[in-house]
Amino acid sequence: GTIEQINVTPVKKYQFITAKMVPFLIIGLVDLSIGLIIGRLAFGIPFEGSIALLFLCSAIFMTALLGLALLISTFSGTQQQYMFSAFLFIIVFVLMSGVFTPADSMPVWAQKINLINPAAYIMRINRMVMLKGSTFHDLGRDIISLTMVAIVFTTLAVNRYRKTA
């Protein structure tokens, strides 16, 4: 199919990974826009901070998730293996993100695992930007950490990807 045709072309691994990520990143940002509009108009959710900052952080978050997804796919032999593995990560990341229970009340080992959890960073960032009007300066540590997670996941995905013909 299409993947076999791409694999025999002289496309570099990072170009292939980027091409796989960009459309989903755009779709994610469109979904974010729709969600923010509905949240504001239908539910009256306040927005105190910078929309540009929120979109920047969300793009970094989506890049981290897409990098993780592609990394998981490099370990999976079939689509079914990938789906079950990705589902496991999604459940763990959402439950540990702080959306249901504060991350500070988790055991120390869980807080350490949360250091590689992109959802934990974006939850804090969303709350701080939307509800408190926090600035880039206020969120610098979380933004840098989220960016590092995105870089690590994406770099590992590029390095693990094998072109097969």
mmCIF file with all atom_site columns, C-alpha atoms in Angstrom:
data_model
loop_
_atom_site.group_PDB
_atom_site.id
_atom_site.type_symbol
_atom_site.label_atom_id
_atom_site.label_alt_id
_atom_site.label_comp_id
_atom_site.label_asym_id
_atom_site.label_entity_id
_atom_site.label_seq_id
_atom_site.pdbx_PDB_ins_code
_atom_site.Cartn_x
_atom_site.Cartn_y
_atom_site.Cartn_z
_atom_site.occupancy
_atom_site.B_iso_or_equiv
_atom_site.pdbx_formal_charge
_atom_site.auth_seq_id
_atom_site.auth_comp_id
_atom_site.auth_asym_id
_atom_site.auth_atom_id
_atom_site.pdbx_PDB_model_num
ATOM 1   C CA . GLY A 1 1   ? 0.000   0.000  0.000  1.00 0.00 ? 1   GLY A CA 1
ATOM 2   C CA . THR A 1 2   ? 0.950   3.604  0.540  1.00 0.00 ? 2   THR A CA 1
ATOM 3   C CA . ILE A 1 3   ? 3.435   2.926  3.333  1.00 0.00 ? 3   ILE A CA 1
ATOM 4   C CA . GLU A 1 4   ? 5.418   0.563  1.101  1.00 0.00 ? 4   GLU A CA 1
ATOM 5   C CA . GLN A 1 5   ? 5.567   3.221  -1.629 1.00 0.00 ? 5   GLN A CA 1
ATOM 6   C CA . ILE A 1 6   ? 6.810   5.817  0.860  1.00 0.00 ? 6   ILE A CA 1
ATOM 7   C CA . ASN A 1 7   ? 9.379   3.405  2.280  1.00 0.00 ? 7   ASN A CA 1
ATOM 8   C CA . VAL A 1 8   ? 11.060  2.923  -1.112 1.00 0.00 ? 8   VAL A CA 1
ATOM 9   C CA . THR A 1 9   ? 11.321  6.669  -1.806 1.00 0.00 ? 9   THR A CA 1
ATOM 10  C CA . PRO A 1 10  ? 14.418  8.637  -0.787 1.00 0.00 ? 10  PRO A CA 1
ATOM 11  C CA . VAL A 1 11  ? 12.564  10.338 2.082  1.00 0.00 ? 11  VAL A CA 1
ATOM 12  C CA . LYS A 1 12  ? 14.522  10.714 5.301  1.00 0.00 ? 12  LYS A CA 1
ATOM 13  C CA . LYS A 1 13  ? 13.094  9.276  8.519  1.00 0.00 ? 13  LYS A CA 1
ATOM 14  C CA . TYR A 1 14  ? 12.542  12.657 10.157 1.00 0.00 ? 14  TYR A CA 1
ATOM 15  C CA . GLN A 1 15  ? 10.704  13.905 7.040  1.00 0.00 ? 15  GLN A CA 1
ATOM 16  C CA . PHE A 1 16  ? 8.416   10.890 7.131  1.00 0.00 ? 16  PHE A CA 1
ATOM 17  C CA . ILE A 1 17  ? 7.689   11.322 10.855 1.00 0.00 ? 17  ILE A CA 1
ATOM 18  C CA . THR A 1 18  ? 7.043   15.050 10.378 1.00 0.00 ? 18  THR A CA 1
ATOM 19  C CA . ALA A 1 19  ? 4.651   14.338 7.510  1.00 0.00 ? 19  ALA A CA 1
ATOM 20  C CA . LYS A 1 20  ? 2.783   11.861 9.708  1.00 0.00 ? 20  LYS A CA 1
ATOM 21  C CA . MET A 1 21  ? 2.511   14.353 12.578 1.00 0.00 ? 21  MET A CA 1
ATOM 22  C CA . VAL A 1 22  ? 1.597   17.671 10.917 1.00 0.00 ? 22  VAL A CA 1
ATOM 23  C CA . PRO A 1 23  ? -1.939  16.798 9.715  1.00 0.00 ? 23  PRO A CA 1
ATOM 24  C CA . PHE A 1 24  ? -2.912  15.475 13.146 1.00 0.00 ? 24  PHE A CA 1
ATOM 25  C CA . LEU A 1 25  ? -1.395  18.528 14.813 1.00 0.00 ? 25  LEU A CA 1
ATOM 26  C CA . ILE A 1 26  ? -3.519  20.795 12.611 1.00 0.00 ? 26  ILE A CA 1
ATOM 27  C CA . ILE A 1 27  ? -6.641  18.736 13.309 1.00 0.00 ? 27  ILE A CA 1
ATOM 28  C CA . GLY A 1 28  ? -5.905  18.916 17.043 1.00 0.00 ? 28  GLY A CA 1
ATOM 29  C CA . LEU A 1 29  ? -5.585  22.698 16.955 1.00 0.00 ? 29  LEU A CA 1
ATOM 30  C CA . VAL A 1 30  ? -8.854  23.008 15.015 1.00 0.00 ? 30  VAL A CA 1
ATOM 31  C CA . ASP A 1 31  ? -10.521 20.763 17.608 1.00 0.00 ? 31  ASP A CA 1
ATOM 32  C CA . LEU A 1 32  ? -9.095  22.955 20.372 1.00 0.00 ? 32  LEU A CA 1
ATOM 33  C CA . SER A 1 33  ? -10.555 26.038 18.688 1.00 0.00 ? 33  SER A CA 1
ATOM 34  C CA . ILE A 1 34  ? -13.976 24.438 18.424 1.00 0.00 ? 34  ILE A CA 1
ATOM 35  C CA . GLY A 1 35  ? -13.815 23.255 22.042 1.00 0.00 ? 35  GLY A CA 1
ATOM 36  C CA . LEU A 1 36  ? -12.855 26.712 23.311 1.00 0.00 ? 36  LEU A CA 1
ATOM 37  C CA . ILE A 1 37  ? -15.661 28.358 21.345 1.00 0.00 ? 37  ILE A CA 1
ATOM 38  C CA . ILE A 1 38  ? -18.248 25.861 22.592 1.00 0.00 ? 38  ILE A CA 1
ATOM 39  C CA . GLY A 1 39  ? -16.914 26.129 26.152 1.00 0.00 ? 39  GLY A CA 1
ATOM 40  C CA . ARG A 1 40  ? -17.222 29.896 26.091 1.00 0.00 ? 40  ARG A CA 1
ATOM 41  C CA . LEU A 1 41  ? -20.560 30.238 24.288 1.00 0.00 ? 41  LEU A CA 1
ATOM 42  C CA . ALA A 1 42  ? -22.457 27.223 25.618 1.00 0.00 ? 42  ALA A CA 1
ATOM 43  C CA . PHE A 1 43  ? -21.031 26.913 29.123 1.00 0.00 ? 43  PHE A CA 1
ATOM 44  C CA . GLY A 1 44  ? -19.635 30.353 29.904 1.00 0.00 ? 44  GLY A CA 1
ATOM 45  C CA . ILE A 1 45  ? -16.168 29.043 30.728 1.00 0.00 ? 45  ILE A CA 1
ATOM 46  C CA . PRO A 1 46  ? -13.969 32.068 31.435 1.00 0.00 ? 46  PRO A CA 1
ATOM 47  C CA . PHE A 1 47  ? -10.746 32.694 29.566 1.00 0.00 ? 47  PHE A CA 1
ATOM 48  C CA . GLU A 1 48  ? -8.424  35.055 31.399 1.00 0.00 ? 48  GLU A CA 1
ATOM 49  C CA . GLY A 1 49  ? -5.088  34.484 29.653 1.00 0.00 ? 49  GLY A CA 1
ATOM 50  C CA . SER A 1 50  ? -3.426  34.575 26.266 1.00 0.00 ? 50  SER A CA 1
ATOM 51  C CA . ILE A 1 51  ? -5.034  32.497 23.525 1.00 0.00 ? 51  ILE A CA 1
ATOM 52  C CA . ALA A 1 52  ? -1.698  32.460 21.668 1.00 0.00 ? 52  ALA A CA 1
ATOM 53  C CA . LEU A 1 53  ? 0.065   31.008 24.717 1.00 0.00 ? 53  LEU A CA 1
ATOM 54  C CA . LEU A 1 54  ? -2.603  28.340 25.085 1.00 0.00 ? 54  LEU A CA 1
ATOM 55  C CA . PHE A 1 55  ? -2.295  27.373 21.409 1.00 0.00 ? 55  PHE A CA 1
ATOM 56  C CA . LEU A 1 56  ? 1.508   27.286 21.632 1.00 0.00 ? 56  LEU A CA 1
ATOM 57  C CA . CYS A 1 57  ? 1.424   25.023 24.683 1.00 0.00 ? 57  CYS A CA 1
ATOM 58  C CA . SER A 1 58  ? -1.286  22.857 23.132 1.00 0.00 ? 58  SER A CA 1
ATOM 59  C CA . ALA A 1 59  ? 0.802   22.436 19.968 1.00 0.00 ? 59  ALA A CA 1
ATOM 60  C CA . ILE A 1 60  ? 3.755   21.313 22.101 1.00 0.00 ? 60  ILE A CA 1
ATOM 61  C CA . PHE A 1 61  ? 1.465   18.923 24.005 1.00 0.00 ? 61  PHE A CA 1
ATOM 62  C CA . MET A 1 62  ? 0.078   17.463 20.778 1.00 0.00 ? 62  MET A CA 1
ATOM 63  C CA . THR A 1 63  ? 3.606   17.052 19.418 1.00 0.00 ? 63  THR A CA 1
ATOM 64  C CA . ALA A 1 64  ? 4.532   15.106 22.564 1.00 0.00 ? 64  ALA A CA 1
ATOM 65  C CA . LEU A 1 65  ? 1.487   12.853 22.203 1.00 0.00 ? 65  LEU A CA 1
ATOM 66  C CA . LEU A 1 66  ? 2.073   12.298 18.500 1.00 0.00 ? 66  LEU A CA 1
ATOM 67  C CA . GLY A 1 67  ? 5.725   11.502 19.196 1.00 0.00 ? 67  GLY A CA 1
ATOM 68  C CA . LEU A 1 68  ? 4.648   8.994  21.840 1.00 0.00 ? 68  LEU A CA 1
ATOM 69  C CA . ALA A 1 69  ? 2.077   7.483  19.475 1.00 0.00 ? 69  ALA A CA 1
ATOM 70  C CA . LEU A 1 70  ? 4.666   7.041  16.744 1.00 0.00 ? 70  LEU A CA 1
ATOM 71  C CA . LEU A 1 71  ? 7.130   5.641  19.278 1.00 0.00 ? 71  LEU A CA 1
ATOM 72  C CA . ILE A 1 72  ? 4.555   3.075  20.418 1.00 0.00 ? 72  ILE A CA 1
ATOM 73  C CA . SER A 1 73  ? 3.899   2.161  16.786 1.00 0.00 ? 73  SER A CA 1
ATOM 74  C CA . THR A 1 74  ? 7.596   1.353  16.291 1.00 0.00 ? 74  THR A CA 1
ATOM 75  C CA . PHE A 1 75  ? 7.299   -1.308 18.999 1.00 0.00 ? 75  PHE A CA 1
ATOM 76  C CA . SER A 1 76  ? 4.022   -2.743 17.688 1.00 0.00 ? 76  SER A CA 1
ATOM 77  C CA . GLY A 1 77  ? 3.837   -5.470 15.095 1.00 0.00 ? 77  GLY A CA 1
ATOM 78  C CA . THR A 1 78  ? 0.157   -5.000 14.286 1.00 0.00 ? 78  THR A CA 1
ATOM 79  C CA . GLN A 1 79  ? -2.423  -2.266 14.466 1.00 0.00 ? 79  GLN A CA 1
ATOM 80  C CA . GLN A 1 80  ? -4.236  -4.155 17.223 1.00 0.00 ? 80  GLN A CA 1
ATOM 81  C CA . GLN A 1 81  ? -1.083  -4.285 19.369 1.00 0.00 ? 81  GLN A CA 1
ATOM 82  C CA . TYR A 1 82  ? -0.653  -0.557 18.850 1.00 0.00 ? 82  TYR A CA 1
ATOM 83  C CA . MET A 1 83  ? -4.252  0.227  19.804 1.00 0.00 ? 83  MET A CA 1
ATOM 84  C CA . PHE A 1 84  ? -4.094  -1.738 23.051 1.00 0.00 ? 84  PHE A CA 1
ATOM 85  C CA . SER A 1 85  ? -0.703  -0.270 23.978 1.00 0.00 ? 85  SER A CA 1
ATOM 86  C CA . ALA A 1 86  ? -1.800  3.289  23.192 1.00 0.00 ? 86  ALA A CA 1
ATOM 87  C CA . PHE A 1 87  ? -5.021  2.786  25.161 1.00 0.00 ? 87  PHE A CA 1
ATOM 88  C CA . LEU A 1 88  ? -2.986  1.696  28.191 1.00 0.00 ? 88  LEU A CA 1
ATOM 89  C CA . PHE A 1 89  ? -0.838  4.836  28.011 1.00 0.00 ? 89  PHE A CA 1
ATOM 90  C CA . ILE A 1 90  ? -3.882  7.083  27.520 1.00 0.00 ? 90  ILE A CA 1
ATOM 91  C CA . ILE A 1 91  ? -5.658  5.672  30.570 1.00 0.00 ? 91  ILE A CA 1
ATOM 92  C CA . VAL A 1 92  ? -2.580  5.971  32.787 1.00 0.00 ? 92  VAL A CA 1
ATOM 93  C CA . PHE A 1 93  ? -1.728  9.475  31.578 1.00 0.00 ? 93  PHE A CA 1
ATOM 94  C CA . VAL A 1 94  ? -5.273  10.788 32.022 1.00 0.00 ? 94  VAL A CA 1
ATOM 95  C CA . LEU A 1 95  ? -5.681  9.271  35.483 1.00 0.00 ? 95  LEU A CA 1
ATOM 96  C CA . MET A 1 96  ? -2.320  10.643 36.604 1.00 0.00 ? 96  MET A CA 1
ATOM 97  C CA . SER A 1 97  ? -2.695  14.065 34.957 1.00 0.00 ? 97  SER A CA 1
ATOM 98  C CA . GLY A 1 98  ? -4.370  15.705 37.915 1.00 0.00 ? 98  GLY A CA 1
ATOM 99  C CA . VAL A 1 99  ? -7.744  16.096 36.243 1.00 0.00 ? 99  VAL A CA 1
ATOM 100 C CA . PHE A 1 100 ? -9.493  13.815 38.739 1.00 0.00 ? 100 PHE A CA 1
ATOM 101 C CA . THR A 1 101 ? -7.238  14.045 41.774 1.00 0.00 ? 101 THR A CA 1
ATOM 102 C CA . PRO A 1 102 ? -4.426  16.489 42.567 1.00 0.00 ? 102 PRO A CA 1
ATOM 103 C CA . ALA A 1 103 ? -1.009  15.274 41.458 1.00 0.00 ? 103 ALA A CA 1
ATOM 104 C CA . ASP A 1 104 ? 0.470   16.610 44.712 1.00 0.00 ? 104 ASP A CA 1
ATOM 105 C CA . SER A 1 105 ? -1.551  14.056 46.685 1.00 0.00 ? 105 SER A CA 1
ATOM 106 C CA . MET A 1 106 ? -0.121  11.132 44.688 1.00 0.00 ? 106 MET A CA 1
ATOM 107 C CA . PRO A 1 107 ? 2.663   8.955  46.103 1.00 0.00 ? 107 PRO A CA 1
ATOM 108 C CA . VAL A 1 108 ? 6.211   10.104 45.353 1.00 0.00 ? 108 VAL A CA 1
ATOM 109 C CA . TRP A 1 109 ? 6.752   7.326  42.782 1.00 0.00 ? 109 TRP A CA 1
ATOM 110 C CA . ALA A 1 110 ? 3.653   8.471  40.866 1.00 0.00 ? 110 ALA A CA 1
ATOM 111 C CA . GLN A 1 111 ? 4.834   12.075 40.948 1.00 0.00 ? 111 GLN A CA 1
ATOM 112 C CA . LYS A 1 112 ? 8.151   10.940 39.456 1.00 0.00 ? 112 LYS A CA 1
ATOM 113 C CA . ILE A 1 113 ? 6.363   9.076  36.651 1.00 0.00 ? 113 ILE A CA 1
ATOM 114 C CA . ASN A 1 114 ? 4.303   12.203 36.042 1.00 0.00 ? 114 ASN A CA 1
ATOM 115 C CA . LEU A 1 115 ? 7.496   13.983 34.959 1.00 0.00 ? 115 LEU A CA 1
ATOM 116 C CA . ILE A 1 116 ? 7.146   12.274 31.551 1.00 0.00 ? 116 ILE A CA 1
ATOM 117 C CA . ASN A 1 117 ? 3.361   12.680 31.406 1.00 0.00 ? 117 ASN A CA 1
ATOM 118 C CA . PRO A 1 118 ? 2.451   15.362 28.845 1.00 0.00 ? 118 PRO A CA 1
ATOM 119 C CA . ALA A 1 119 ? -1.142  15.410 30.128 1.00 0.00 ? 119 ALA A CA 1
ATOM 120 C CA . ALA A 1 120 ? 0.012   16.511 33.595 1.00 0.00 ? 120 ALA A CA 1
ATOM 121 C CA . TYR A 1 121 ? 1.803   19.527 32.134 1.00 0.00 ? 121 TYR A CA 1
ATOM 122 C CA . ILE A 1 122 ? -1.032  20.598 29.851 1.00 0.00 ? 122 ILE A CA 1
ATOM 123 C CA . MET A 1 123 ? -3.590  20.287 32.664 1.00 0.00 ? 123 MET A CA 1
ATOM 124 C CA . ARG A 1 124 ? -1.573  22.696 34.824 1.00 0.00 ? 124 ARG A CA 1
ATOM 125 C CA . ILE A 1 125 ? -0.958  25.017 31.888 1.00 0.00 ? 125 ILE A CA 1
ATOM 126 C CA . ASN A 1 126 ? -4.641  25.051 30.864 1.00 0.00 ? 126 ASN A CA 1
ATOM 127 C CA . ARG A 1 127 ? -5.766  25.897 34.381 1.00 0.00 ? 127 ARG A CA 1
ATOM 128 C CA . MET A 1 128 ? -3.148  28.583 34.820 1.00 0.00 ? 128 MET A CA 1
ATOM 129 C CA . VAL A 1 129 ? -3.756  30.258 31.444 1.00 0.00 ? 129 VAL A CA 1
ATOM 130 C CA . MET A 1 130 ? -7.523  29.962 31.237 1.00 0.00 ? 130 MET A CA 1
ATOM 131 C CA . LEU A 1 131 ? -8.508  30.583 34.839 1.00 0.00 ? 131 LEU A CA 1
ATOM 132 C CA . LYS A 1 132 ? -5.667  32.666 36.277 1.00 0.00 ? 132 LYS A CA 1
ATOM 133 C CA . GLY A 1 133 ? -4.378  34.508 33.211 1.00 0.00 ? 133 GLY A CA 1
ATOM 134 C CA . SER A 1 134 ? -0.824  33.268 33.740 1.00 0.00 ? 134 SER A CA 1
ATOM 135 C CA . THR A 1 135 ? 1.909   34.369 31.354 1.00 0.00 ? 135 THR A CA 1
ATOM 136 C CA . PHE A 1 136 ? 4.785   32.605 29.632 1.00 0.00 ? 136 PHE A CA 1
ATOM 137 C CA . HIS A 1 137 ? 7.038   33.736 32.481 1.00 0.00 ? 137 HIS A CA 1
ATOM 138 C CA . ASP A 1 138 ? 4.742   32.101 35.070 1.00 0.00 ? 138 ASP A CA 1
ATOM 139 C CA . LEU A 1 139 ? 4.637   28.823 33.135 1.00 0.00 ? 139 LEU A CA 1
ATOM 140 C CA . GLY A 1 140 ? 8.239   28.670 31.950 1.00 0.00 ? 140 GLY A CA 1
ATOM 141 C CA . ARG A 1 141 ? 9.191   25.552 33.892 1.00 0.00 ? 141 ARG A CA 1
ATOM 142 C CA . ASP A 1 142 ? 6.138   23.561 32.731 1.00 0.00 ? 142 ASP A CA 1
ATOM 143 C CA . ILE A 1 143 ? 6.547   24.726 29.128 1.00 0.00 ? 143 ILE A CA 1
ATOM 144 C CA . ILE A 1 144 ? 10.230  23.779 29.069 1.00 0.00 ? 144 ILE A CA 1
ATOM 145 C CA . SER A 1 145 ? 9.484   20.387 30.654 1.00 0.00 ? 145 SER A CA 1
ATOM 146 C CA . LEU A 1 146 ? 6.661   19.702 28.190 1.00 0.00 ? 146 LEU A CA 1
ATOM 147 C CA . THR A 1 147 ? 8.924   20.706 25.301 1.00 0.00 ? 147 THR A CA 1
ATOM 148 C CA . MET A 1 148 ? 11.637  18.339 26.542 1.00 0.00 ? 148 MET A CA 1
ATOM 149 C CA . VAL A 1 149 ? 9.132   15.471 26.748 1.00 0.00 ? 149 VAL A CA 1
ATOM 150 C CA . ALA A 1 150 ? 7.993   16.242 23.185 1.00 0.00 ? 150 ALA A CA 1
ATOM 151 C CA . ILE A 1 151 ? 11.584  16.309 21.932 1.00 0.00 ? 151 ILE A CA 1
ATOM 152 C CA . VAL A 1 152 ? 12.477  13.034 23.665 1.00 0.00 ? 152 VAL A CA 1
ATOM 153 C CA . PHE A 1 153 ? 9.385   11.138 22.453 1.00 0.00 ? 153 PHE A CA 1
ATOM 154 C CA . THR A 1 154 ? 9.718   12.418 18.880 1.00 0.00 ? 154 THR A CA 1
ATOM 155 C CA . THR A 1 155 ? 13.476  11.812 18.725 1.00 0.00 ? 155 THR A CA 1
ATOM 156 C CA . LEU A 1 156 ? 13.029  8.267  20.013 1.00 0.00 ? 156 LEU A CA 1
ATOM 157 C CA . ALA A 1 157 ? 10.284  7.673  17.431 1.00 0.00 ? 157 ALA A CA 1
ATOM 158 C CA . VAL A 1 158 ? 12.505  8.918  14.591 1.00 0.00 ? 158 VAL A CA 1
ATOM 159 C CA . ASN A 1 159 ? 15.461  6.831  15.790 1.00 0.00 ? 159 ASN A CA 1
ATOM 160 C CA . ARG A 1 160 ? 13.376  3.664  16.222 1.00 0.00 ? 160 ARG A CA 1
ATOM 161 C CA . TYR A 1 161 ? 11.536  3.962  12.903 1.00 0.00 ? 161 TYR A CA 1
ATOM 162 C CA . ARG A 1 162 ? 12.812  1.468  10.347 1.00 0.00 ? 162 ARG A CA 1
ATOM 163 C CA . LYS A 1 163 ? 12.119  1.840  6.658  1.00 0.00 ? 163 LYS A CA 1
ATOM 164 C CA . THR A 1 164 ? 11.234  -1.557 5.242  1.00 0.00 ? 164 THR A CA 1
ATOM 165 C CA . ALA A 1 165 ? 10.928  -2.219 1.546  1.00 0.00 ? 165 ALA A CA 1
#
